[in-house]
XYZ file of C-alpha atoms in Angstrom:
285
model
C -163.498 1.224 161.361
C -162.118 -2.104 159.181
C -164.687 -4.918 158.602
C -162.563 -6.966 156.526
C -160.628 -8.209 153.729
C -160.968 -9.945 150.995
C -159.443 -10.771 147.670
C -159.318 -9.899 144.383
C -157.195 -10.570 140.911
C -155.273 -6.966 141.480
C -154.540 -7.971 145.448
C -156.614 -7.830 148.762
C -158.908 -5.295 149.774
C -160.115 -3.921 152.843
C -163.616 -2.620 153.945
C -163.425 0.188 155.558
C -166.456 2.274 157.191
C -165.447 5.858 157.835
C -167.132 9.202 158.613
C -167.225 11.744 155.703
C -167.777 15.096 154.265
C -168.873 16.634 151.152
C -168.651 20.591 150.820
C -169.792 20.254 146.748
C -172.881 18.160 147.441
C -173.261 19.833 151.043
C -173.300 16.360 152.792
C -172.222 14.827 155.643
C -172.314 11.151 156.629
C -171.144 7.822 156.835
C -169.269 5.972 153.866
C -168.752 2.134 152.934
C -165.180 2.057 151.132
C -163.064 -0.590 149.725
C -159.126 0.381 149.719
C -157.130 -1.887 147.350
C -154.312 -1.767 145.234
C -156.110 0.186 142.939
C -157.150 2.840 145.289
C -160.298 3.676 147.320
C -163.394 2.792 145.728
C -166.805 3.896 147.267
C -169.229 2.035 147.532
C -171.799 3.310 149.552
C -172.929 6.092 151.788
C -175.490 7.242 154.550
C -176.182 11.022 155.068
C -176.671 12.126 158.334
C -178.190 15.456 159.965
C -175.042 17.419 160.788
C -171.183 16.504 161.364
C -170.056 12.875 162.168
C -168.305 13.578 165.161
C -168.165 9.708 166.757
C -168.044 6.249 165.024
C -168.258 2.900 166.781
C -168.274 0.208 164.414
C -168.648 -3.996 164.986
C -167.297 -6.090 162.732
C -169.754 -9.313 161.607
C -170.547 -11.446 164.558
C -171.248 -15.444 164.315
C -171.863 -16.881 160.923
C -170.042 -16.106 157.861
C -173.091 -13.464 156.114
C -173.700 -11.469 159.436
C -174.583 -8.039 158.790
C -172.048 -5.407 160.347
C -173.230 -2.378 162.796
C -172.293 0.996 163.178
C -173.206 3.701 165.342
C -172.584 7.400 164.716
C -172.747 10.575 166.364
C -173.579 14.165 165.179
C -172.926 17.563 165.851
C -176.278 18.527 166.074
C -177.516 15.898 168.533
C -178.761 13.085 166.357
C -177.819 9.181 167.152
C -177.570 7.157 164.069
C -177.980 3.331 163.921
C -176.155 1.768 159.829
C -176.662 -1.467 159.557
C -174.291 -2.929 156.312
C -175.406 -6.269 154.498
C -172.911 -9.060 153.302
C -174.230 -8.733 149.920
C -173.804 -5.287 149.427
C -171.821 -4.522 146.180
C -170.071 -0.939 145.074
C -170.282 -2.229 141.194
C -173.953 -0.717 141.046
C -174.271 2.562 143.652
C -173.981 6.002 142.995
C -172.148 8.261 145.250
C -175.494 8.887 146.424
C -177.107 8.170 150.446
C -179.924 6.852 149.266
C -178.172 4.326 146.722
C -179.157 0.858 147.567
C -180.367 1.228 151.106
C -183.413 -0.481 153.030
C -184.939 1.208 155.179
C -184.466 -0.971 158.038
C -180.617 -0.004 157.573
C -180.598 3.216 158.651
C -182.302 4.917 161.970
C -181.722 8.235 163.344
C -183.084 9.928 166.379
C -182.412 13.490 167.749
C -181.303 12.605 171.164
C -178.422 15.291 172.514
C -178.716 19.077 172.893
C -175.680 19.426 171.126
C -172.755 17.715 170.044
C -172.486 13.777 170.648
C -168.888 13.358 171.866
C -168.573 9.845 171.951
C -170.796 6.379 171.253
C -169.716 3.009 172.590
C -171.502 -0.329 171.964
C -171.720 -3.012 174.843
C -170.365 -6.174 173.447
C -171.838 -8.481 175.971
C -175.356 -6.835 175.803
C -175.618 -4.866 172.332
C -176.563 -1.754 174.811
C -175.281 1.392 173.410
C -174.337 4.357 174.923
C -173.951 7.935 173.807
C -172.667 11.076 175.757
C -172.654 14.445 174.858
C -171.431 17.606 175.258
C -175.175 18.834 177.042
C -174.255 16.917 180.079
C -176.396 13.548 179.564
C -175.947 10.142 179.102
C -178.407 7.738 176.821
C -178.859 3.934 176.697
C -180.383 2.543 173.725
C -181.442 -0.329 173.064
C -181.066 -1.665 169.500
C -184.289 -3.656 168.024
C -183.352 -6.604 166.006
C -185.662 -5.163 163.274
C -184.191 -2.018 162.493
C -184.432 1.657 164.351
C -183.422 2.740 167.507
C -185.902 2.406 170.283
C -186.603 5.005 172.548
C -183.750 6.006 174.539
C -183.487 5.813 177.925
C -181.757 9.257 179.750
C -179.437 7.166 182.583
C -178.102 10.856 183.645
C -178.395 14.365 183.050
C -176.667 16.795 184.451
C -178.473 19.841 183.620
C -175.458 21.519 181.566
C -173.339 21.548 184.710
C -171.024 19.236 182.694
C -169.757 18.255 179.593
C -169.099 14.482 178.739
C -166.334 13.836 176.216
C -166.160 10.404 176.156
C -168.112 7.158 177.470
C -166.790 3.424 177.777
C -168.671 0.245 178.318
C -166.154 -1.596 180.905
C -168.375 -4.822 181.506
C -172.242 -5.790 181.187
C -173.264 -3.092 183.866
C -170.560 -0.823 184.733
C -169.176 2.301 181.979
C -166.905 5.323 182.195
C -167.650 8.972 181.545
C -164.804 11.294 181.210
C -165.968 15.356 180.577
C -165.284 18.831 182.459
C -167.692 21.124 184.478
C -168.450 24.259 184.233
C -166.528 25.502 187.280
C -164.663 22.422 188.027
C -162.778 19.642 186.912
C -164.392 16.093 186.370
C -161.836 13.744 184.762
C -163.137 10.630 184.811
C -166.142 8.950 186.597
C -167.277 5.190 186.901
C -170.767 3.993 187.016
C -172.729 0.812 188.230
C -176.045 -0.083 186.519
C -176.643 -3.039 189.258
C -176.343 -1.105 192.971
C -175.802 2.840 192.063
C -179.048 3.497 189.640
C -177.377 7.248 188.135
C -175.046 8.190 190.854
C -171.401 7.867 190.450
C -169.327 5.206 191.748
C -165.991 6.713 191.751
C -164.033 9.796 190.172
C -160.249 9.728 189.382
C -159.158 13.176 188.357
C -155.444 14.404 187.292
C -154.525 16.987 189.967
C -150.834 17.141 188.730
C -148.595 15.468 186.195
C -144.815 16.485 186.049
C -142.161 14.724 185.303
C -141.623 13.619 189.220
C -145.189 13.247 190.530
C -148.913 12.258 189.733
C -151.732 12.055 191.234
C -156.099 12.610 192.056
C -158.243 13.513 193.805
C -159.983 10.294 194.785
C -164.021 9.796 195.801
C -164.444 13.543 194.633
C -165.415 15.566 191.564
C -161.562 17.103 191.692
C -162.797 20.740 192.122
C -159.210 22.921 191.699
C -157.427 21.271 189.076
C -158.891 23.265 186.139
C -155.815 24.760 186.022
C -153.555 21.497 186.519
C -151.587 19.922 183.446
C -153.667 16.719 182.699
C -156.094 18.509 180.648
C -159.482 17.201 179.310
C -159.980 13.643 178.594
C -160.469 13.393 175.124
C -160.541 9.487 174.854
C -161.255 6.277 177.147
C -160.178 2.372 176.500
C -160.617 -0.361 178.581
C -158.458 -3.592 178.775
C -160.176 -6.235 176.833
C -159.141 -9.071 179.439
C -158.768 -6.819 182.444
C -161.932 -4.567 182.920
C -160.341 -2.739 185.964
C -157.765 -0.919 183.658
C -158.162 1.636 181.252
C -156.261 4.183 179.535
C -157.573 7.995 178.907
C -155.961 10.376 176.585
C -155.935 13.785 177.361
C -155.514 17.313 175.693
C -151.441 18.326 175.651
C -150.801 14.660 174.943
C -150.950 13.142 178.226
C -151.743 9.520 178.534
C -152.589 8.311 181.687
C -153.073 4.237 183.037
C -155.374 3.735 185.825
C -156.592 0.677 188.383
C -160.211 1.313 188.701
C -160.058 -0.846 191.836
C -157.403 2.390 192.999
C -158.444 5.234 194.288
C -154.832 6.957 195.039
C -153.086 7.577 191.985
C -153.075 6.929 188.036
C -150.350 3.634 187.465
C -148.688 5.543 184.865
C -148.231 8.870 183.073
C -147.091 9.530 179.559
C -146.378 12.764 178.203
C -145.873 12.664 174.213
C -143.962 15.126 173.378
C -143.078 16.155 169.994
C -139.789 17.637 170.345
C -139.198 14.492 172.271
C -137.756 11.029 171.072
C -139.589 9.164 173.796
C -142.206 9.670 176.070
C -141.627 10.654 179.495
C -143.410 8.790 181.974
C -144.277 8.743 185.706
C -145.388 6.257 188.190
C -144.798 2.907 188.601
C -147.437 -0.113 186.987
C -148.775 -2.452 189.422
């Protein structure tokens, strides 16, 4: 994720936080970079317990000096809270984790059974969510100190499901998007305020061709396992419109939706490779 740019006598440079791994050294983490004209330049690193395998990053909020936050996933389960100071510098670190670090800048909690698929930071509250591949969904909430807090399990679904993705779409309500163990899921909304852990709608791909598209709506979309949408391997929300979102799935199908819906996606795009454009389906509305 970028943080920024600034300038220099050879051009401007970026700031770049990005996950990383070293086979020599046998680490795995996060990594502070500056790309220039020059070339990449590290400048600073955080190991972590296992494989990076999700990065939310937000830039500096408010004054000019703000510290920047990150929040990473792992392959083995662990959450991981980087906090990165203005006045960091690359001129003095080693390629080392350890170089230069408080220890209020780094937390990291075992919180998953497995791989965390996907973290997502709630801009409006600085709630965080993770969701993983052992079928439950964590809130944390971030002290202003340092660390992580304990966790709060908002749902668990015993194994039964895999989540592969989770998306804050407003102060209260997220996505989920994962696949069962003998069914399809697709993609499920939630509501903090009036639902407590129990779903508040599920919009699942029960066919995508190039005529036709549409869901199973209100339901978990048991059957379509074996349709063409695929697992959901990414969410995004509209920043302006909270009711739409986008999900990518596997086979490169990207699909629109109304949340307010409960009939059919508003669009379907299938990238194709051996395609010049993308064919799509539905009509936006």
């Amino acid at each position: 994720g970028a943080l920024g740019s600034d300038g220099s006598e050879e051009g401007p440079v970026e700031t770049f936080l990005t996950s990383f791994e070293d086979s020599d050294l046998g680490m795995e983490g996060v990594a502070l970079v500056d790309l220039g004209p020059a070339g990449v330049s590290w400048a600073q690193s955080w190991a972590c317990r296992g494989k990076v395998t999700c990065l939310e990053v937000l830039p500096p909020a408010g004054s000019a000096g703000a510290a920047c936050e990150a929040w990473a996933g792992t392959a083995l389960g662990d959450v991981c809270r980087i906090r990165v100071s203005p006045d960091r510098s690359g001129d003095n670190c080693d390629n080392e984790a350890d170089s230069a670090m408080a220890e209020e800048d780094f937390a990291s909690a075992r919180v998953h059974r497995g791989v965390v698929a996907s973290v997502d930071v709630n801009r409006q509250t600085g709630q965080v969510l993770s969701a993983g591949y052992d079928g439950r969904v964590c809130l944390h909430h971030a002290s202003a100190h340092g660390g992580l807090g304990r966790p709060t399990v908002h749902h668990c679904t015993g194994g039964a499901v895999s989540y592969s993705a989770v998306k804050w779409c407003s102060g209260d309500v997220f996505l989920t998007a994962g696949c069962g163990v003998d069914h399809f899921v697709g993609l499920q909304t939630w509501d903090r305020r009036t639902r407590g852990d129990k779903v508040a709608g599920s919009f699942t791909l029960l066919e995508v061709n190039n005529a036709s598209a549409s869901h199973s709506p209100g339901g978990s979309g048991a059957g379509a396992a074996g349709g063409e949408g695929g697992l959901i391997l990414c969410v995004d929300v509209h920043p302006f419109r909270p009711h739409v979102c986008a999900t990518g799935h596997e086979g490169g199908l990207v699909a629109l939706w109304d949340l307010r819906r409960e009939d059919r996606p508003l669009q379907c795009n299938r990238l194709d490779a051996s395609s010049p454009s993308p064919a799509a389906t539905g009509s936006p509305s």
